[in-house]
Short mmCIF file of C-alpha atoms in Angstrom, two decimals:
data_model
loop_
_atom_site.label_atom_id
_atom_site.label_comp_id
_atom_site.label_asym_id
_atom_site.label_seq_id
_atom_site.Cartn_x
_atom_site.Cartn_y
_atom_site.Cartn_z
CA UNK A 8 113.63 80.78 110.08
CA UNK A 9 114.69 77.60 108.28
CA UNK A 10 112.29 75.51 110.35
CA UNK A 11 109.50 78.04 109.84
CA UNK A 12 110.05 77.93 106.07
CA UNK A 13 109.81 74.13 106.15
CA UNK A 14 106.55 74.35 108.08
CA UNK A 15 105.23 76.98 105.66
CA UNK A 16 106.15 74.77 102.71
CA UNK A 17 104.11 71.96 104.27
CA UNK A 18 101.10 74.16 105.01
CA UNK A 19 101.26 76.19 101.77
CA UNK A 20 98.45 78.75 102.21
CA UNK A 21 96.05 78.79 105.13
CA UNK A 22 94.75 82.30 105.59
CA UNK A 23 92.55 81.59 108.62
CA UNK A 24 95.44 79.88 110.42
CA UNK A 25 97.67 82.84 109.51
CA UNK A 26 95.24 85.29 111.10
CA UNK A 27 95.12 83.20 114.29
CA UNK A 28 98.90 82.80 114.42
CA UNK A 29 99.52 86.51 114.02
CA UNK A 30 96.95 87.32 116.69
CA UNK A 31 98.84 85.06 119.12
CA UNK A 32 101.60 87.66 119.45
CA UNK A 33 104.20 84.88 119.48
CA UNK A 34 107.18 85.89 117.33
CA UNK A 35 107.48 82.59 115.46
CA UNK A 36 103.74 82.44 114.91
CA UNK A 37 103.70 85.96 113.52
CA UNK A 38 106.53 85.18 111.10
CA UNK A 39 104.84 81.96 109.99
CA UNK A 40 101.59 83.88 109.50
CA UNK A 41 103.31 86.11 106.97
CA UNK A 42 104.51 83.05 105.07
CA UNK A 43 101.18 81.22 104.87
CA UNK A 44 98.63 84.01 104.55
CA UNK A 45 97.01 84.85 101.26
CA UNK A 46 98.17 88.45 100.61
CA UNK A 47 95.17 89.00 98.30
CA UNK A 48 92.83 88.37 101.24
CA UNK A 49 94.61 90.77 103.61
CA UNK A 50 92.52 93.89 103.94
CA UNK A 51 94.26 97.21 104.39
CA UNK A 52 92.81 97.36 107.90
CA UNK A 53 94.33 93.97 108.79
CA UNK A 54 97.67 94.98 107.33
CA UNK A 55 97.64 98.23 109.33
CA UNK A 56 96.80 96.23 112.46
CA UNK A 57 99.60 93.73 111.79
CA UNK A 58 102.06 96.61 111.43
CA UNK A 59 100.87 98.13 114.70
CA UNK A 60 101.09 94.80 116.55
CA UNK A 61 104.57 93.87 115.25
CA UNK A 62 106.69 92.96 118.25
CA UNK A 63 110.08 93.61 116.67
CA UNK A 64 111.70 94.84 113.47
CA UNK A 65 112.01 91.31 112.13
CA UNK A 66 108.22 91.03 112.12
CA UNK A 67 107.61 94.58 110.91
CA UNK A 68 110.32 94.65 108.23
CA UNK A 69 110.51 91.06 106.99
CA UNK A 70 106.92 89.97 107.37
CA UNK A 71 104.47 92.87 107.33
CA UNK A 72 106.46 95.13 105.01
CA UNK A 73 106.89 92.35 102.48
CA UNK A 74 103.14 91.76 102.40
CA UNK A 75 102.57 95.49 101.91
CA UNK A 76 105.23 95.87 99.21
CA UNK A 77 103.48 93.45 96.83
CA UNK A 78 100.22 95.38 96.91
CA UNK A 79 99.08 97.86 94.28
CA UNK A 80 98.78 100.52 97.00
CA UNK A 81 102.25 99.86 98.46
CA UNK A 82 103.44 103.46 98.07
CA UNK A 83 100.38 104.83 99.84
CA UNK A 84 100.77 102.32 102.66
CA UNK A 85 104.42 103.23 103.14
CA UNK A 86 103.58 106.95 103.02
CA UNK A 87 101.00 106.52 105.78
CA UNK A 88 103.17 104.27 107.95
CA UNK A 89 106.39 106.31 108.08
CA UNK A 90 104.82 109.01 110.22
CA UNK A 91 103.03 106.60 112.56
CA UNK A 92 103.55 106.97 116.31
CA UNK A 93 104.15 103.22 116.68
CA UNK A 94 107.86 102.71 116.01
CA UNK A 95 107.43 99.27 114.39
CA UNK A 96 104.79 100.63 112.00
CA UNK A 97 107.10 103.46 110.95
CA UNK A 98 109.94 100.95 110.52
CA UNK A 99 107.71 98.83 108.27
CA UNK A 100 106.94 101.87 106.12
CA UNK A 101 110.61 102.52 105.44
CA UNK A 102 111.15 98.82 104.75
CA UNK A 103 108.37 98.91 102.13
CA UNK A 104 110.13 101.78 100.37
CA UNK A 105 113.41 99.84 100.39
CA UNK A 106 111.76 96.81 98.80
CA UNK A 107 110.17 98.95 96.11
CA UNK A 108 113.53 100.59 95.32
CA UNK A 109 115.14 97.17 94.94
CA UNK A 110 112.38 95.53 92.91
CA UNK A 111 110.94 98.18 90.60
CA UNK A 112 112.85 99.36 87.56
CA UNK A 113 114.03 102.95 87.67
CA UNK A 114 111.51 103.97 85.02
CA UNK A 115 108.71 102.78 87.34
CA UNK A 116 109.91 105.02 90.16
CA UNK A 117 108.91 108.60 90.89
CA UNK A 118 112.34 110.15 91.43
CA UNK A 119 110.92 113.36 92.94
CA UNK A 120 109.04 111.29 95.50
CA UNK A 121 112.21 109.40 96.38
CA UNK A 122 114.13 112.68 96.75
CA UNK A 123 111.48 113.80 99.24
CA UNK A 124 111.87 110.53 101.15
CA UNK A 125 115.66 110.98 101.24
CA UNK A 126 115.22 114.61 102.37
CA UNK A 127 112.87 113.49 105.15
CA UNK A 128 115.37 110.88 106.30
CA UNK A 129 118.21 113.39 106.30
CA UNK A 130 116.27 116.00 108.24
CA UNK A 131 114.89 113.73 110.95
CA UNK A 132 116.86 110.48 111.28
CA UNK A 133 119.04 111.62 114.18
CA UNK A 134 116.03 112.64 116.29
CA UNK A 135 114.21 109.31 115.95
CA UNK A 136 114.20 106.25 118.21
CA UNK A 137 117.04 103.78 117.56
CA UNK A 138 115.10 101.12 115.64
CA UNK A 139 113.50 103.76 113.44
CA UNK A 140 116.92 105.33 112.83
CA UNK A 141 118.13 101.96 111.66
CA UNK A 142 115.10 101.50 109.36
CA UNK A 143 115.55 104.97 107.87
CA UNK A 144 119.27 104.33 107.38
CA UNK A 145 118.48 101.04 105.60
CA UNK A 146 115.95 102.82 103.38
CA UNK A 147 118.58 105.38 102.39
CA UNK A 148 121.04 102.57 101.65
CA UNK A 149 118.50 100.79 99.44
CA UNK A 150 117.77 104.00 97.53
CA UNK A 151 121.48 104.70 97.08
CA UNK A 152 122.26 101.18 95.90
CA UNK A 153 119.23 100.45 93.69
CA UNK A 154 117.95 103.78 92.34
CA UNK A 155 120.70 104.53 89.85
CA UNK A 156 119.70 108.09 88.92
CA UNK A 157 119.68 109.09 92.61
CA UNK A 158 122.73 107.21 93.84
CA UNK A 159 124.85 110.36 94.16
CA UNK A 160 121.96 112.29 95.73
CA UNK A 161 121.63 109.56 98.36
CA UNK A 162 125.37 109.38 98.93
CA UNK A 163 125.58 113.13 99.55
CA UNK A 164 122.70 112.93 102.04
CA UNK A 165 124.34 109.94 103.73
CA UNK A 166 127.64 111.83 104.01
CA UNK A 167 125.86 114.72 105.72
CA UNK A 168 124.09 112.34 108.12
CA UNK A 169 127.21 110.40 109.05
CA UNK A 170 126.93 107.60 111.57
CA UNK A 171 123.74 106.80 113.42
CA UNK A 172 123.71 105.15 116.80
CA UNK A 173 123.47 101.37 116.61
CA UNK A 174 120.63 99.62 118.38
CA UNK A 175 123.19 97.10 119.58
CA UNK A 176 126.74 96.75 118.42
CA UNK A 177 127.41 93.08 117.83
CA UNK A 178 130.66 93.06 115.88
CA UNK A 179 132.73 95.07 113.43
CA UNK A 180 130.21 94.29 110.65
CA UNK A 181 127.74 96.71 112.22
CA UNK A 182 128.59 99.64 109.98
CA UNK A 183 126.05 102.32 110.76
CA UNK A 184 126.88 104.72 107.96
CA UNK A 185 124.77 104.61 104.82
CA UNK A 186 127.74 106.19 103.02
CA UNK A 187 129.86 103.12 103.70
CA UNK A 188 127.28 100.79 102.20
CA UNK A 189 126.47 102.95 99.18
CA UNK A 190 130.14 103.44 98.34
CA UNK A 191 130.86 99.74 98.76
CA UNK A 192 127.85 98.20 97.01
CA UNK A 193 126.28 100.69 94.58
CA UNK A 194 125.11 100.25 91.96
CA UNK A 195 123.21 97.02 92.44
CA UNK A 196 121.14 95.17 89.89
CA UNK A 197 117.47 95.16 90.64
CA UNK A 198 116.21 92.04 92.33
CA UNK A 199 113.53 89.93 90.70
CA UNK A 200 110.34 91.91 90.33
CA UNK A 201 107.36 91.04 92.52
#
């Protein structure tokens, strides 16, 4: 990623190159595409396609979701993606929500909408594919840590969910319980707004 950021800093913005790089299907090219594209020129159709073509959660969650989260229609995009049959698209939808929770002030958030998202996660997370479980768990963590008025609501849901199965256990840092994270890190200050 460090090398890709250096390359992106050299290129700055080259939207046509970004489109070609993403179409290559090469992981590094796809990540670089997200760094050098002009988000204002990305049509909704292209963004939907990029989400569908994401080859892994790094591309879906750290590239495509970031581009979606800065758009005026970010909530609608996330709403449409979370139910998508393509796992990486659904993962990207939950990542968009997490970014919005962390970046928007609480008074800009629709708390009833977020409760519905948390309820959906609680009712279905254990029946989803592993990467989607992880994305949903991360979304719940972000809501619990950054949406102050709903921190306890999220913690209670996380307690009922318990541990999800890890996609791959690497070390003891792979805590898979949203409760652990929310208890340890909430509340968090909002990150710099988009």
